Short mmCIF file of C-alpha atoms and ligand atoms in Angstrom, two decimals:
data_model
loop_
_atom_site.label_atom_id
_atom_site.label_comp_id
_atom_site.label_asym_id
_atom_site.label_seq_id
_atom_site.Cartn_x
_atom_site.Cartn_y
_atom_site.Cartn_z
CA MET P 1 -34.38 24.35 50.91
CA ALA P 2 -35.78 27.11 48.71
CA ALA P 3 -34.08 29.69 50.88
CA TYR P 4 -30.81 27.85 50.53
CA LEU P 5 -31.21 27.71 46.75
CA ILE P 6 -32.01 31.43 46.50
CA ASN P 7 -29.09 32.20 48.74
CA TRP P 8 -26.79 30.07 46.59
CA LEU P 9 -28.08 31.63 43.36
CA SER P 10 -27.63 35.16 44.62
CA LYS P 11 -24.12 34.33 45.84
CA THR P 12 -23.24 32.82 42.48
CA ALA P 13 -24.74 35.74 40.59
CA LYS P 14 -22.77 38.14 42.72
CA ARG P 15 -19.63 36.20 42.03
CA VAL P 16 -20.25 36.01 38.29
CA PHE P 17 -20.87 39.72 38.04
CA SER P 18 -17.80 40.58 40.06
CA ARG P 19 -14.66 41.73 38.34
CA LYS P 20 -12.62 39.12 40.20
CA PHE P 21 -14.54 36.26 38.59
CA TRP P 22 -13.71 37.43 35.10
CA GLN P 23 -10.11 37.99 36.03
CA GLU P 24 -9.95 34.41 37.29
CA ALA P 25 -11.68 33.10 34.18
CA PHE P 26 -9.32 35.04 31.94
CA PHE P 27 -6.20 33.74 33.69
CA THR P 28 -7.51 30.18 33.72
CA CYS P 29 -8.15 30.28 29.97
CA ALA P 30 -4.83 32.01 29.31
CA ILE P 31 -2.83 29.48 31.32
CA GLY P 32 -4.76 26.57 29.77
CA GLY P 33 -4.17 27.98 26.29
CA VAL P 34 -0.45 28.53 26.88
CA VAL P 35 -0.02 24.99 28.23
CA PHE P 36 -1.92 23.61 25.25
CA LEU P 37 0.18 25.58 22.75
CA ALA P 38 3.40 24.64 24.53
CA ILE P 39 2.58 20.92 24.40
CA TRP P 40 1.48 21.22 20.80
CA PHE P 41 4.71 23.05 19.92
CA LEU P 42 6.92 20.55 21.77
CA ARG P 43 5.17 17.63 20.12
CA ASP P 44 5.52 19.30 16.75
CA LYS P 45 9.26 19.61 17.43
CA GLN P 46 9.19 15.84 18.11
CA LEU P 47 10.39 16.23 21.68
CA PHE P 48 7.87 13.62 22.78
CA LEU P 49 8.77 11.21 20.01
CA GLY P 50 10.94 8.97 22.19
CA MET P 51 8.15 8.65 24.71
CA GLU P 52 5.54 8.06 22.02
CA LEU P 53 7.62 5.38 20.36
CA TYR P 54 8.22 3.76 23.75
CA HIS P 55 4.48 3.47 24.31
CA HIS P 56 3.87 2.44 20.72
CA ASP P 57 6.33 -0.40 21.17
CA LYS P 58 4.89 -1.35 24.52
CA LEU P 59 1.39 -1.62 23.08
CA HIS P 60 2.67 -3.37 19.98
CA LEU P 61 4.60 -5.90 21.99
CA ALA P 62 1.54 -6.51 24.14
CA GLN P 63 -0.20 -7.95 21.09
CA SER P 64 -0.45 -11.65 20.58
CA LEU P 65 1.92 -13.16 18.06
CA ASP P 66 -0.91 -15.28 16.79
CA PHE P 67 -2.45 -13.09 14.12
CA SER P 68 -5.24 -15.57 13.59
CA LYS P 69 -6.81 -14.06 16.69
CA PRO P 70 -7.34 -10.43 17.51
CA TYR P 71 -4.86 -9.61 20.21
CA LEU P 72 -7.64 -8.35 22.43
CA SER P 73 -9.05 -11.84 22.79
CA THR P 74 -5.74 -13.24 23.94
CA ASP P 75 -4.51 -10.51 26.19
CA PHE P 76 -7.65 -8.70 27.23
CA PRO P 77 -10.48 -11.23 26.72
CA TRP P 78 -13.05 -9.08 28.50
CA LEU P 79 -12.47 -6.35 25.87
CA ASP P 80 -12.99 -8.55 22.86
CA PHE P 81 -16.24 -7.51 21.25
CA ARG P 82 -15.47 -9.30 18.02
CA LYS P 83 -15.21 -12.72 19.59
CA LYS P 84 -18.65 -13.80 18.52
CA THR P 85 -18.59 -12.45 14.98
CA GLY P 86 -15.75 -14.70 13.86
CA SER P 87 -14.95 -12.20 11.10
CA TRP P 88 -11.24 -12.07 11.84
CA SER P 89 -9.23 -13.90 9.27
CA SER P 90 -5.57 -14.38 8.68
CA ASN P 91 -3.32 -15.84 6.06
CA ARG P 92 -0.25 -15.74 8.20
CA VAL P 93 2.32 -18.20 7.02
CA ASP P 94 4.74 -20.07 9.18
CA THR P 95 8.05 -18.56 8.17
CA LYS P 96 10.29 -20.20 10.70
CA SER P 97 10.23 -23.61 9.12
CA ASN P 98 10.55 -22.57 5.51
CA ILE P 99 13.19 -19.85 5.44
CA VAL P 100 16.84 -20.82 5.53
CA ILE P 101 19.68 -18.35 5.89
CA VAL P 102 23.05 -18.98 4.32
CA LYS P 103 25.57 -16.70 5.93
CA GLY P 104 29.20 -15.92 5.42
CA THR P 105 31.15 -16.27 8.67
CA GLU P 106 34.70 -15.14 9.40
CA LYS P 107 35.76 -18.70 8.61
CA ASP P 108 34.03 -18.48 5.24
CA VAL P 109 35.77 -15.19 4.56
CA ARG P 110 39.14 -16.84 5.21
CA GLN P 111 38.22 -19.80 3.05
CA PHE P 112 36.37 -18.16 0.17
CA GLY P 113 37.73 -14.58 0.31
CA TRP P 114 35.76 -11.33 0.49
CA PRO P 115 34.11 -9.94 -1.46
CA LEU P 116 33.25 -13.29 -2.96
CA GLU P 117 34.63 -13.53 -6.46
CA ASP P 118 32.05 -13.89 -9.22
CA GLN P 119 32.97 -17.48 -9.94
CA THR P 120 32.76 -18.45 -6.25
CA LEU P 121 29.44 -16.69 -5.85
CA ALA P 122 28.17 -18.42 -9.00
CA SER P 123 29.00 -21.85 -7.60
CA ILE P 124 27.47 -21.03 -4.21
CA LEU P 125 24.22 -19.94 -5.92
CA ASP P 126 24.30 -22.99 -8.14
CA ARG P 127 24.68 -25.20 -5.10
CA ILE P 128 21.83 -23.49 -3.22
CA ALA P 129 19.65 -23.77 -6.31
CA SER P 130 20.31 -27.51 -6.41
CA PHE P 131 18.21 -27.84 -3.23
CA GLU P 132 15.33 -26.40 -5.30
CA PRO P 133 14.03 -23.68 -3.03
CA LYS P 134 11.10 -21.64 -4.30
CA ALA P 135 13.11 -18.45 -4.24
CA ILE P 136 16.65 -17.41 -3.44
CA LEU P 137 17.46 -13.89 -2.33
CA LEU P 138 21.01 -12.81 -3.05
CA ASP P 139 21.35 -10.24 -0.31
CA ILE P 140 24.70 -8.97 -1.57
CA TYR P 141 25.06 -5.98 -3.92
CA ARG P 142 26.64 -7.07 -7.18
CA ASP P 143 26.48 -3.94 -9.28
CA ILE P 144 30.16 -4.30 -10.23
CA PRO P 145 32.10 -7.43 -11.11
CA VAL P 146 34.56 -9.03 -8.69
CA PRO P 147 37.37 -8.95 -9.75
CA ARG P 148 36.83 -5.54 -11.38
CA SER P 149 38.42 -6.71 -14.61
CA GLY P 150 35.26 -8.78 -15.20
CA THR P 151 37.17 -11.94 -16.08
CA GLN P 152 34.72 -14.11 -14.08
CA ILE P 153 31.50 -12.18 -14.59
CA HIS P 154 30.18 -14.45 -17.34
CA LYS P 155 30.00 -17.37 -14.86
CA LEU P 156 27.87 -15.36 -12.46
CA GLU P 157 25.75 -13.95 -15.27
CA GLU P 158 25.13 -17.45 -16.55
CA VAL P 159 23.90 -18.65 -13.15
CA LEU P 160 21.73 -15.57 -12.66
CA THR P 161 20.20 -15.99 -16.11
CA ASN P 162 19.58 -19.72 -15.76
CA HIS P 163 18.07 -19.63 -12.29
CA THR P 164 15.02 -17.38 -12.45
CA GLU P 165 14.29 -18.16 -8.80
CA ILE P 166 17.19 -15.92 -7.78
CA VAL P 167 16.20 -12.39 -6.75
CA THR P 168 18.88 -9.71 -6.46
CA ILE P 169 18.91 -6.47 -4.53
CA ARG P 170 19.24 -2.83 -5.45
CA GLN P 171 19.07 0.31 -3.35
CA ILE P 172 17.59 3.37 -4.97
CA ASP P 173 18.66 6.74 -3.61
CA LEU P 174 15.84 9.11 -4.49
CA LEU P 175 17.62 12.20 -3.22
CA ASP P 176 20.94 11.53 -4.91
CA PRO P 177 20.42 9.14 -7.84
CA GLU P 178 24.17 8.82 -8.31
CA MET P 179 24.31 7.01 -4.99
CA THR P 180 21.91 4.30 -6.20
CA ILE P 181 23.40 0.83 -5.93
CA ASP P 182 22.20 -1.06 -8.95
CA ALA P 183 21.29 -4.72 -9.44
CA PRO P 184 23.64 -7.04 -11.37
CA LYS P 185 23.88 -5.74 -14.94
CA VAL P 186 22.48 -8.88 -16.55
CA LEU P 187 19.19 -8.55 -14.63
CA ARG P 188 18.68 -4.78 -14.79
CA ASP P 189 15.86 -5.00 -17.30
CA ASP P 190 13.92 -7.62 -15.36
CA PRO P 191 11.92 -5.98 -12.55
CA ALA P 192 10.71 -9.37 -11.29
CA ARG P 193 14.29 -10.26 -10.40
CA ILE P 194 15.18 -7.05 -8.60
CA ALA P 195 14.18 -6.21 -5.04
CA GLU P 196 14.44 -2.75 -3.50
CA ASN P 197 16.50 -2.96 -0.33
CA SER P 198 15.51 0.27 1.46
CA PHE P 199 14.19 0.45 4.98
CA ALA P 200 12.51 3.26 6.85
CA SER P 201 14.19 3.52 10.20
CA ASP P 202 12.94 5.77 12.96
CA SER P 203 14.95 8.36 14.84
CA ASP P 204 15.90 5.78 17.45
CA THR P 205 17.32 3.62 14.60
CA THR P 206 14.61 0.99 15.09
CA ILE P 207 13.01 -0.37 11.96
CA ARG P 208 9.31 -0.55 12.71
CA ARG P 209 7.95 -0.82 9.21
CA GLY P 210 8.76 -2.93 6.20
CA MET P 211 8.36 -1.59 2.70
CA LEU P 212 5.98 -3.01 0.13
CA TYR P 213 7.25 -0.93 -2.72
CA MET P 214 8.81 2.39 -3.53
CA ASN P 215 7.84 5.01 -6.09
CA ASP P 216 10.77 6.63 -7.80
CA ASN P 217 10.82 10.23 -8.98
CA GLU P 218 9.23 9.15 -12.26
CA GLY P 219 6.40 7.37 -10.42
CA ALA P 220 7.54 3.83 -11.29
CA PHE P 221 7.04 1.07 -8.70
CA HIS P 222 9.99 -0.81 -7.25
CA MET P 223 9.00 -3.84 -5.21
CA SER P 224 10.73 -4.47 -1.92
CA VAL P 225 12.69 -7.54 -0.92
CA ALA P 226 9.78 -8.68 1.26
CA PHE P 227 7.27 -8.16 -1.53
CA GLN P 228 9.35 -9.97 -4.16
CA MET P 229 10.06 -12.93 -1.93
CA VAL P 230 6.52 -13.23 -0.54
CA SER P 231 4.93 -13.00 -3.97
CA ARG P 232 7.09 -15.90 -5.13
CA PHE P 233 6.08 -17.91 -2.14
CA LEU P 234 2.36 -17.26 -1.75
CA PRO P 235 -0.31 -18.11 -4.30
CA ASP P 236 -0.96 -15.49 -6.99
CA ASP P 237 -4.09 -14.17 -5.36
CA TRP P 238 -2.43 -12.85 -2.23
CA ILE P 239 -2.55 -9.41 -3.78
CA GLY P 240 -5.22 -7.83 -5.89
CA ALA P 241 -7.35 -4.75 -5.99
CA ALA P 242 -8.03 -3.49 -2.51
CA PRO P 243 -11.67 -3.20 -1.53
CA SER P 244 -12.19 0.52 -1.83
CA PRO P 245 -14.95 2.97 -2.65
CA LEU P 246 -12.89 4.72 -5.36
CA LEU P 247 -12.86 4.04 -9.08
CA THR P 248 -10.29 6.00 -11.06
CA ALA P 249 -9.78 6.10 -14.81
CA TYR P 250 -6.75 7.64 -16.49
CA ILE P 251 -7.52 9.07 -19.92
CA PRO P 252 -4.82 10.70 -22.06
CA LEU P 253 -6.09 14.14 -23.16
CA ALA P 254 -4.86 13.40 -26.68
CA ASP P 255 -7.21 10.39 -26.92
CA LEU P 256 -10.13 12.69 -26.16
CA GLY P 257 -8.89 15.46 -28.43
CA VAL P 258 -9.05 17.84 -25.47
CA THR P 259 -6.55 20.66 -25.15
CA ASN P 260 -5.28 22.77 -22.30
CA GLY P 261 -7.59 25.60 -21.32
CA GLN P 262 -10.66 23.95 -22.86
CA ALA P 263 -13.89 24.35 -20.87
CA ILE P 264 -15.84 21.11 -20.55
CA ARG P 265 -18.75 19.82 -18.49
CA PHE P 266 -19.12 16.41 -16.98
CA ALA P 267 -21.57 14.19 -15.13
CA ALA P 268 -21.88 10.50 -14.35
CA PHE P 269 -24.29 7.62 -14.00
CA GLN P 270 -24.24 4.06 -12.83
CA GLU P 271 -26.54 1.39 -14.10
CA GLY P 272 -26.35 -2.03 -12.52
CA ALA P 273 -28.18 -5.30 -12.23
CA SER P 274 -27.38 -5.34 -8.53
CA ASP P 275 -30.35 -3.07 -8.01
CA ASP P 276 -32.79 -4.31 -10.63
CA TRP P 277 -31.18 -2.04 -13.23
CA ALA P 278 -31.92 1.10 -11.29
CA ILE P 279 -29.86 4.03 -12.58
CA ASP P 280 -28.08 6.55 -10.39
CA TRP P 281 -27.64 9.90 -12.19
CA THR P 282 -25.57 12.75 -10.90
CA GLU P 283 -25.90 16.44 -11.58
CA SER P 284 -23.15 18.08 -13.62
CA ALA P 285 -20.20 20.39 -13.10
CA LYS P 286 -17.90 22.37 -15.35
CA ALA P 287 -14.13 22.31 -15.44
CA THR P 288 -11.42 24.11 -17.34
CA ILE P 289 -8.65 21.77 -18.40
CA VAL P 290 -5.44 22.77 -16.62
CA SER P 291 -2.84 20.57 -15.01
CA SER P 292 -3.26 20.66 -11.26
CA ASN P 293 -2.56 18.45 -8.29
CA THR P 294 -6.05 18.90 -6.91
CA PRO P 295 -9.40 18.04 -8.53
CA LEU P 296 -10.68 20.68 -10.94
CA ALA P 297 -14.30 20.05 -10.07
CA GLU P 298 -16.39 17.71 -8.01
CA ILE P 299 -20.02 16.59 -7.99
CA ARG P 300 -21.69 15.34 -4.83
CA ASP P 301 -24.56 12.91 -5.12
CA SER P 302 -27.03 11.77 -2.52
CA ARG P 303 -27.49 8.33 -1.03
CA ASP P 304 -30.27 7.20 -3.32
CA MET P 305 -29.74 3.55 -4.22
CA GLU P 306 -30.41 0.36 -2.33
CA ASP P 307 -27.04 -1.15 -3.18
CA PRO P 308 -24.18 0.81 -1.58
CA HIS P 309 -21.65 -0.74 -4.02
CA GLY P 310 -23.35 1.00 -6.93
CA ASP P 311 -24.58 4.20 -5.32
CA LEU P 312 -22.59 7.15 -6.67
CA ARG P 313 -21.71 9.68 -3.99
CA ARG P 314 -18.92 11.76 -5.49
CA VAL P 315 -17.54 12.30 -8.98
CA SER P 316 -14.44 14.33 -9.72
CA ILE P 317 -12.14 15.34 -12.51
CA GLN P 318 -8.47 16.22 -12.39
CA VAL P 319 -5.76 16.76 -14.98
CA GLU P 320 -2.13 15.98 -14.38
CA GLU P 321 0.28 16.78 -17.20
CA ASP P 322 -1.61 15.41 -20.20
CA VAL P 323 -3.72 12.78 -18.49
CA MET P 324 -7.28 13.29 -17.29
CA THR P 325 -8.02 11.50 -14.03
CA LEU P 326 -11.70 10.73 -13.59
CA GLN P 327 -12.86 9.45 -10.27
CA MET P 328 -16.07 8.10 -8.76
CA MET P 329 -16.82 7.20 -5.21
CA VAL P 330 -19.56 4.91 -3.93
CA ASP P 331 -20.62 4.08 -0.40
CA ALA P 332 -19.12 0.61 -0.24
CA ASN P 333 -16.72 -1.31 -2.52
CA ILE P 334 -16.58 -0.23 -6.12
CA LEU P 335 -15.96 -3.13 -8.58
CA PRO P 336 -16.39 -5.67 -5.78
CA ALA P 337 -15.27 -9.27 -5.81
CA SER P 338 -18.28 -11.56 -5.80
CA ASN P 339 -17.62 -12.67 -2.24
CA ASN P 340 -17.91 -9.01 -1.15
CA LEU P 341 -21.61 -9.09 -2.01
CA SER P 342 -24.46 -10.75 -0.24
CA LYS P 343 -25.78 -13.92 -1.85
CA ASN P 344 -28.86 -12.43 -3.47
CA GLN P 345 -26.96 -9.52 -5.05
CA VAL P 346 -26.04 -9.65 -8.73
CA ASN P 347 -22.44 -8.56 -9.29
CA ARG P 348 -22.91 -6.42 -12.39
CA TYR P 349 -22.24 -2.70 -12.60
CA TYR P 350 -21.69 -0.15 -15.36
CA PHE P 351 -20.03 3.09 -14.31
CA HIS P 352 -20.05 5.97 -16.79
CA TRP P 353 -18.50 9.38 -16.89
CA LEU P 354 -20.26 11.70 -19.33
CA LEU P 355 -18.06 14.33 -20.94
CA ASP P 356 -19.60 17.35 -22.62
CA LEU P 357 -16.46 18.40 -24.44
CA ASP P 358 -17.99 21.41 -26.23
CA SER P 359 -19.98 22.54 -23.16
CA ASN P 360 -23.04 22.49 -25.40
CA VAL P 361 -26.15 20.76 -24.12
CA ASP P 362 -27.56 20.58 -27.65
CA THR P 363 -24.81 18.29 -28.95
CA GLY P 364 -24.45 14.70 -27.82
CA LEU P 365 -26.55 12.80 -25.31
CA ASN P 366 -28.78 15.06 -23.24
CA SER P 367 -28.57 13.79 -19.68
CA SER P 368 -32.14 14.81 -18.86
CA GLN P 369 -33.43 11.82 -20.83
CA TYR P 370 -32.25 8.21 -20.98
CA ASP P 371 -33.93 5.37 -22.86
CA GLY P 372 -37.01 7.55 -23.27
CA ALA P 373 -37.39 8.25 -19.57
CA ALA P 374 -36.66 11.43 -17.63
CA THR P 375 -33.56 11.13 -15.47
CA GLY P 376 -34.56 13.87 -13.07
CA VAL P 377 -31.30 15.74 -13.67
CA ARG P 378 -31.90 19.48 -13.12
CA ASP P 379 -28.82 20.75 -14.92
CA PRO P 380 -28.34 18.48 -17.93
CA ILE P 381 -25.32 18.33 -20.22
CA GLY P 382 -24.93 17.21 -23.82
CA ALA P 383 -22.43 14.35 -23.42
CA ASP P 384 -20.18 13.95 -26.46
CA VAL P 385 -18.06 11.11 -25.09
CA ILE P 386 -18.98 8.41 -22.58
CA ILE P 387 -16.24 6.69 -20.59
CA GLN P 388 -17.41 3.33 -19.31
CA VAL P 389 -16.02 0.83 -16.83
CA GLY P 390 -18.20 -2.28 -16.78
CA TRP P 391 -17.92 -4.96 -14.15
CA ARG P 392 -19.49 -8.38 -14.08
CA ASP P 393 -18.93 -11.22 -11.61
CA GLY P 394 -15.63 -9.89 -10.40
CA ALA P 395 -14.20 -9.23 -13.86
CA THR P 396 -14.02 -6.43 -16.40
CA ASP P 397 -17.04 -6.12 -18.67
CA GLY P 398 -16.48 -3.33 -21.19
CA VAL P 399 -13.82 -0.74 -20.48
CA LYS P 400 -14.16 1.76 -23.29
CA ALA P 401 -14.81 5.31 -24.43
CA TYR P 402 -17.50 5.84 -27.06
CA ARG P 403 -19.75 8.48 -28.58
CA PRO P 404 -23.42 8.24 -27.56
CA GLY P 405 -25.18 5.65 -29.68
CA GLU P 406 -21.90 4.23 -30.94
CA GLU P 407 -21.21 1.82 -28.14
CA ASP P 408 -20.11 -0.84 -30.60
CA LYS P 409 -17.55 1.47 -32.22
CA PRO P 410 -15.44 2.62 -29.26
CA LEU P 411 -13.15 5.62 -29.69
CA PHE P 412 -10.58 3.79 -27.59
CA GLU P 413 -10.56 0.88 -25.15
CA ASP P 414 -8.75 -0.55 -22.19
CA PHE P 415 -7.44 2.70 -20.73
CA SER P 416 -5.91 2.24 -17.33
CA TYR P 417 -8.19 2.36 -14.35
CA THR P 418 -8.17 1.18 -10.80
CA GLY P 419 -11.11 0.06 -8.75
CA SER P 420 -9.06 0.26 -5.65
CA ASN P 421 -7.79 3.22 -3.76
CA PRO P 422 -5.41 4.99 -6.17
CA ASP P 423 -2.98 5.61 -3.35
CA TYR P 424 -2.80 1.94 -2.64
CA PRO P 425 -3.09 -0.34 -5.63
CA PHE P 426 -2.35 -3.56 -3.82
CA ARG P 427 -4.30 -5.60 -1.39
CA PHE P 428 -2.49 -6.73 1.67
CA GLN P 429 -4.57 -9.32 3.40
CA ILE P 430 -2.64 -10.04 6.55
CA GLY P 431 -5.12 -8.00 8.52
CA LYS P 432 -2.77 -5.29 9.65
CA SER P 433 -2.74 -1.66 8.69
CA VAL P 434 -0.61 -0.44 5.82
CA TYR P 435 1.08 2.92 5.97
CA ASN P 436 0.87 4.71 2.69
CA ARG P 437 4.13 6.56 2.89
CA LEU P 438 7.69 5.54 3.49
CA GLU P 439 8.29 7.80 6.44
CA SER P 440 11.82 7.83 7.55
CA GLY P 441 13.15 9.15 10.81
CA ASP P 442 9.96 10.43 12.32
CA GLY P 443 8.27 7.47 13.88
CA PRO P 444 5.43 5.44 12.45
CA TYR P 445 3.00 8.27 11.96
CA VAL P 446 4.50 11.64 11.07
CA GLY P 447 6.67 13.20 8.41
CA VAL P 448 7.48 12.25 4.85
CA GLU P 449 10.90 11.86 3.43
CA LEU P 450 10.70 9.50 0.50
CA SER P 451 7.77 8.24 -1.45
CA GLY P 452 6.85 4.63 -1.01
CA TYR P 453 4.52 2.33 0.81
CA THR P 454 5.26 0.56 4.02
CA TYR P 455 3.58 -1.87 6.38
CA PRO P 456 4.27 -2.20 10.08
CA PHE P 457 7.11 -4.59 10.65
CA ASP P 458 6.48 -7.20 13.21
CA TYR P 459 9.71 -6.42 14.94
CA LYS P 460 8.73 -8.49 17.93
CA GLY P 461 8.35 -11.49 15.62
CA SER P 462 11.02 -13.59 13.97
CA ARG P 463 14.60 -12.44 14.03
CA GLY P 464 17.52 -13.68 11.99
CA GLY P 465 18.57 -16.08 14.73
CA ASP P 466 15.19 -17.82 14.72
CA PHE P 467 15.75 -19.35 11.29
CA SER P 468 17.82 -22.37 10.39
CA SER P 469 21.12 -21.12 9.13
CA PHE P 470 24.11 -22.61 7.41
CA THR P 471 27.52 -21.27 6.63
CA ILE P 472 28.80 -21.05 3.07
CA ALA P 473 31.24 -23.85 3.83
CA GLN P 474 28.42 -26.10 5.01
CA VAL P 475 26.41 -25.47 1.88
CA MET P 476 29.35 -25.93 -0.43
CA ASP P 477 30.44 -29.22 1.04
CA ASP P 478 29.31 -32.07 -1.08
CA GLY P 479 27.63 -34.56 1.25
CA LYS P 480 28.68 -37.50 -0.91
CA GLU P 481 32.38 -37.10 -0.33
CA LYS P 482 32.32 -37.58 3.39
CA GLU P 483 36.03 -37.55 4.02
CA ASN P 484 36.35 -34.16 2.35
CA ILE P 485 33.58 -32.53 4.30
CA ARG P 486 35.26 -29.54 5.86
CA CYS P 487 32.50 -28.69 8.30
CA CYS P 488 32.46 -32.20 9.72
CA ASN P 489 36.11 -31.88 10.66
CA SER P 490 35.11 -29.27 13.15
CA SER P 491 32.93 -29.93 16.18
CA SER P 492 31.13 -26.62 15.84
CA CYS P 493 29.17 -27.31 12.67
CA ARG P 494 26.92 -29.96 11.28
CA CYS P 495 27.01 -31.96 8.09
CA PRO P 496 25.39 -30.45 5.01
CA ARG P 497 22.86 -33.23 5.06
CA ALA P 498 21.03 -30.95 7.46
CA ALA P 499 20.97 -28.41 4.65
CA GLU P 500 19.30 -30.93 2.37
CA LYS P 501 16.31 -30.91 4.66
CA ALA P 502 16.23 -27.19 4.56
CA ASP P 503 14.07 -26.36 1.56
CA1 CA S 601 -26.17 8.41 -5.54
CA1 CA S 602 -22.08 18.55 -26.05
#
């Protein structure tokens, strides 16, 4: 045995020290590297996209339609590790029984004309509204009157004004604003009545994601059709601040009296009842005020508190145009809802950014001492302004900026802040991932074309044909005058009484 081993070792050693071995090793690595780079290059050129989308779809379609269960438990029960925890929740709503489509068929076109004249459209909407649905989406662009002379527009405007349940569409073109198709003129100032009608389609023309909202070039939000309709249908609390570790405050430089190029220092602390009023202090950093799309300075803080919702881990400062963006990160959820906390935890937190605006430790609050006790900060600052976001039992408790010792006389209050991820200000509770960019043309995971926020479309779910639908003629027929019911004269359609059940 030993002889065999020695023999083997000497053979191997001989081989390793031979020139041939290194030649082989070199060629193996070179070929491996070239193959790797070639695949990487081809993927980068999206030559595998079709294949990737095919497998994406295959996996997606393998999921259970019942979102109340993780798809693993339905399709691959032996893989379901979450089965016992019961933590999966869903607020999926049955859409098939409560969405009705009213469509214009060729017959309707012959009967009512196309495009529908304003007066005709007004009476159709009026009729649909008489069934009292929660919301009506007018999925027809009406940026210009029909007829163009505008002789009938007042009828349509009257209906649109009177029925606030009607939502209209608009399509913003970010690249060429002149190509934007606007909402009806009478509703243009009412964002709650306008839905953005853009979709991100992939290179194979499949729409895999729906849009929650779009940011325009000025940064304003434009809610999508799905968002507008769903928010009218679901209770108010379906959206809210997303559980996130980031707290961001937006402070206009003018409010602070800070100017471009000014050198300041900053630090932070959190004081909360969640942890028996323990205080988490951070060290400090300096920053020179200049507009930039990356943070100017950042402070890292250790894991040093019992409660991860209040334990500061990172503090940063950034300036964009004339607004200072202050951010804090904790280990868990910052500004949590009460049901995010365990029962014995008190939901009360006070987050503070300390700003030493004159970079002078001798003016303002010295961060080495607080309430007569040493804070343990090695590099203290003299804070001249304190920015506070207080949080108590799931609600705001003191959002203000004040000079040390003048907490009752705030410099300014109620600046904007978000306790959720700044890239994603809305909570989407359906239990599916949300893409944070409207990516068009490049599949669900690469490339950026327009700004916006999308969620994966359940394109294996309901399709238009799954919903009850009625033609315009059916809706417009008055069920009381039976002999005049046009649809009942034909064998192919049903009486509008069916439509009365629809809402
Ligand atoms: Ca900490
Ligand atoms: Ca100072």
